[in-house]
Amino acid sequence: MVNMASKDEHIKAMRAMHDKMAAARTPEERQALMAEHVKLMQEGMGMMEQMGAGMPADLAARHQLMEKRIEMMESMMKMMMDRLPPAR
């Protein structure tokens, strides 16, 4: 099972990627970041699948895990929005 520290690191990496994508000014810059972006998304999906399958019986631990899972989903949704072309 994935530990809480690795979840926090992944969330931090997704936020950093979001910042990089937001700072990219040209389609070429955005395209250059895309491979790393896709890799982070795939890792995040794998982590969330593990988190869903390994729900602890302890209610407090379950709550904390669900909070992390929601935080990861929010970060992943931001990353998906980053893939869209900028609004004109």
PDB file of C-alpha atoms in Angstrom:
ATOM      1  CA  MET A   1       0.000   0.000   0.000  1.00  0.00           C
ATOM      2  CA  VAL A   2       1.127   3.548  -0.695  1.00  0.00           C
ATOM      3  CA  ASN A   3       2.159   5.483   2.419  1.00  0.00           C
ATOM      4  CA  MET A   4       0.952   8.970   3.305  1.00  0.00           C
ATOM      5  CA  ALA A   5       4.357  10.596   2.628  1.00  0.00           C
ATOM      6  CA  SER A   6       4.437   9.267  -0.937  1.00  0.00           C
ATOM      7  CA  LYS A   7       0.899  10.588  -1.482  1.00  0.00           C
ATOM      8  CA  ASP A   8       1.960  14.011  -0.241  1.00  0.00           C
ATOM      9  CA  GLU A   9       5.016  13.969  -2.531  1.00  0.00           C
ATOM     10  CA  HIS A  10       2.873  13.014  -5.492  1.00  0.00           C
ATOM     11  CA  ILE A  11       0.402  15.804  -4.767  1.00  0.00           C
ATOM     12  CA  LYS A  12       3.327  18.234  -4.535  1.00  0.00           C
ATOM     13  CA  ALA A  13       4.654  16.974  -7.896  1.00  0.00           C
ATOM     14  CA  MET A  14       1.220  17.397  -9.506  1.00  0.00           C
ATOM     15  CA  ARG A  15       0.965  20.961  -8.225  1.00  0.00           C
ATOM     16  CA  ALA A  16       4.455  21.722  -9.555  1.00  0.00           C
ATOM     17  CA  MET A  17       3.450  20.298 -12.947  1.00  0.00           C
ATOM     18  CA  HIS A  18       0.309  22.440 -12.927  1.00  0.00           C
ATOM     19  CA  ASP A  19       2.494  25.496 -12.297  1.00  0.00           C
ATOM     20  CA  LYS A  20       4.843  24.507 -15.155  1.00  0.00           C
ATOM     21  CA  MET A  21       1.929  24.033 -17.534  1.00  0.00           C
ATOM     22  CA  ALA A  22       0.444  27.380 -16.505  1.00  0.00           C
ATOM     23  CA  ALA A  23       3.811  29.081 -17.097  1.00  0.00           C
ATOM     24  CA  ALA A  24       4.233  27.574 -20.577  1.00  0.00           C
ATOM     25  CA  ARG A  25       3.657  30.342 -23.084  1.00  0.00           C
ATOM     26  CA  THR A  26       3.703  28.482 -26.370  1.00  0.00           C
ATOM     27  CA  PRO A  27       2.133  25.248 -27.637  1.00  0.00           C
ATOM     28  CA  GLU A  28       5.677  23.911 -28.098  1.00  0.00           C
ATOM     29  CA  GLU A  29       6.516  24.522 -24.433  1.00  0.00           C
ATOM     30  CA  ARG A  30       3.299  22.802 -23.379  1.00  0.00           C
ATOM     31  CA  GLN A  31       3.987  19.851 -25.685  1.00  0.00           C
ATOM     32  CA  ALA A  32       7.499  19.456 -24.242  1.00  0.00           C
ATOM     33  CA  LEU A  33       5.959  18.984 -20.766  1.00  0.00           C
ATOM     34  CA  MET A  34       3.307  16.518 -21.937  1.00  0.00           C
ATOM     35  CA  ALA A  35       5.257  13.244 -21.414  1.00  0.00           C
ATOM     36  CA  GLU A  36       6.003  14.138 -17.777  1.00  0.00           C
ATOM     37  CA  HIS A  37       2.399  15.285 -17.378  1.00  0.00           C
ATOM     38  CA  VAL A  38       0.987  11.973 -18.645  1.00  0.00           C
ATOM     39  CA  LYS A  39       3.365   9.971 -16.432  1.00  0.00           C
ATOM     40  CA  LEU A  40       2.239  11.871 -13.321  1.00  0.00           C
ATOM     41  CA  MET A  41      -1.412  11.344 -14.235  1.00  0.00           C
ATOM     42  CA  GLN A  42      -0.887   7.602 -14.672  1.00  0.00           C
ATOM     43  CA  GLU A  43       0.966   7.334 -11.354  1.00  0.00           C
ATOM     44  CA  GLY A  44      -1.813   9.274  -9.650  1.00  0.00           C
ATOM     45  CA  MET A  45      -4.488   6.962 -11.018  1.00  0.00           C
ATOM     46  CA  GLY A  46      -2.537   3.943  -9.783  1.00  0.00           C
ATOM     47  CA  MET A  47      -2.210   5.461  -6.312  1.00  0.00           C
ATOM     48  CA  MET A  48      -5.904   6.284  -6.134  1.00  0.00           C
ATOM     49  CA  GLU A  49      -6.821   2.730  -7.146  1.00  0.00           C
ATOM     50  CA  GLN A  50      -4.627   1.380  -4.336  1.00  0.00           C
ATOM     51  CA  MET A  51      -6.136   3.846  -1.878  1.00  0.00           C
ATOM     52  CA  GLY A  52      -9.669   2.778  -2.804  1.00  0.00           C
ATOM     53  CA  ALA A  53      -8.844  -0.906  -2.451  1.00  0.00           C
ATOM     54  CA  GLY A  54      -7.048  -0.565   0.880  1.00  0.00           C
ATOM     55  CA  MET A  55      -9.538   1.258   3.071  1.00  0.00           C
ATOM     56  CA  PRO A  56      -8.621   0.837   6.752  1.00  0.00           C
ATOM     57  CA  ALA A  57     -11.218  -0.224   9.342  1.00  0.00           C
ATOM     58  CA  ASP A  58     -10.219   2.634  11.683  1.00  0.00           C
ATOM     59  CA  LEU A  59     -12.626   5.498  11.022  1.00  0.00           C
ATOM     60  CA  ALA A  60     -10.065   8.275  11.602  1.00  0.00           C
ATOM     61  CA  ALA A  61      -7.544   6.628   9.267  1.00  0.00           C
ATOM     62  CA  ARG A  62     -10.267   6.080   6.671  1.00  0.00           C
ATOM     63  CA  HIS A  63     -11.236   9.756   6.867  1.00  0.00           C
ATOM     64  CA  GLN A  64      -7.616  10.867   6.431  1.00  0.00           C
ATOM     65  CA  LEU A  65      -7.201   8.554   3.440  1.00  0.00           C
ATOM     66  CA  MET A  66     -10.377   9.868   1.826  1.00  0.00           C
ATOM     67  CA  GLU A  67      -9.174  13.460   2.326  1.00  0.00           C
ATOM     68  CA  LYS A  68      -5.889  12.599   0.541  1.00  0.00           C
ATOM     69  CA  ARG A  69      -7.776  10.867  -2.230  1.00  0.00           C
ATOM     70  CA  ILE A  70      -9.990  13.928  -2.770  1.00  0.00           C
ATOM     71  CA  GLU A  71      -6.929  16.190  -2.752  1.00  0.00           C
ATOM     72  CA  MET A  72      -5.304  13.994  -5.402  1.00  0.00           C
ATOM     73  CA  MET A  73      -8.452  14.032  -7.523  1.00  0.00           C
ATOM     74  CA  GLU A  74      -8.609  17.821  -7.378  1.00  0.00           C
ATOM     75  CA  SER A  75      -4.963  18.043  -8.466  1.00  0.00           C
ATOM     76  CA  MET A  76      -5.565  15.602 -11.296  1.00  0.00           C
ATOM     77  CA  MET A  77      -8.587  17.588 -12.487  1.00  0.00           C
ATOM     78  CA  LYS A  78      -6.419  20.722 -12.602  1.00  0.00           C
ATOM     79  CA  MET A  79      -3.846  18.786 -14.610  1.00  0.00           C
ATOM     80  CA  MET A  80      -6.528  17.644 -17.059  1.00  0.00           C
ATOM     81  CA  MET A  81      -7.605  21.253 -17.488  1.00  0.00           C
ATOM     82  CA  ASP A  82      -3.953  22.124 -18.217  1.00  0.00           C
ATOM     83  CA  ARG A  83      -4.115  19.856 -21.261  1.00  0.00           C
ATOM     84  CA  LEU A  84      -6.805  22.000 -22.854  1.00  0.00           C
ATOM     85  CA  PRO A  85      -5.726  24.813 -25.143  1.00  0.00           C
ATOM     86  CA  PRO A  86      -5.719  28.226 -23.480  1.00  0.00           C
ATOM     87  CA  ALA A  87      -8.990  30.131 -23.668  1.00  0.00           C
ATOM     88  CA  ARG A  88      -8.892  33.017 -26.092  1.00  0.00           C
TER      89      ARG A  88
END
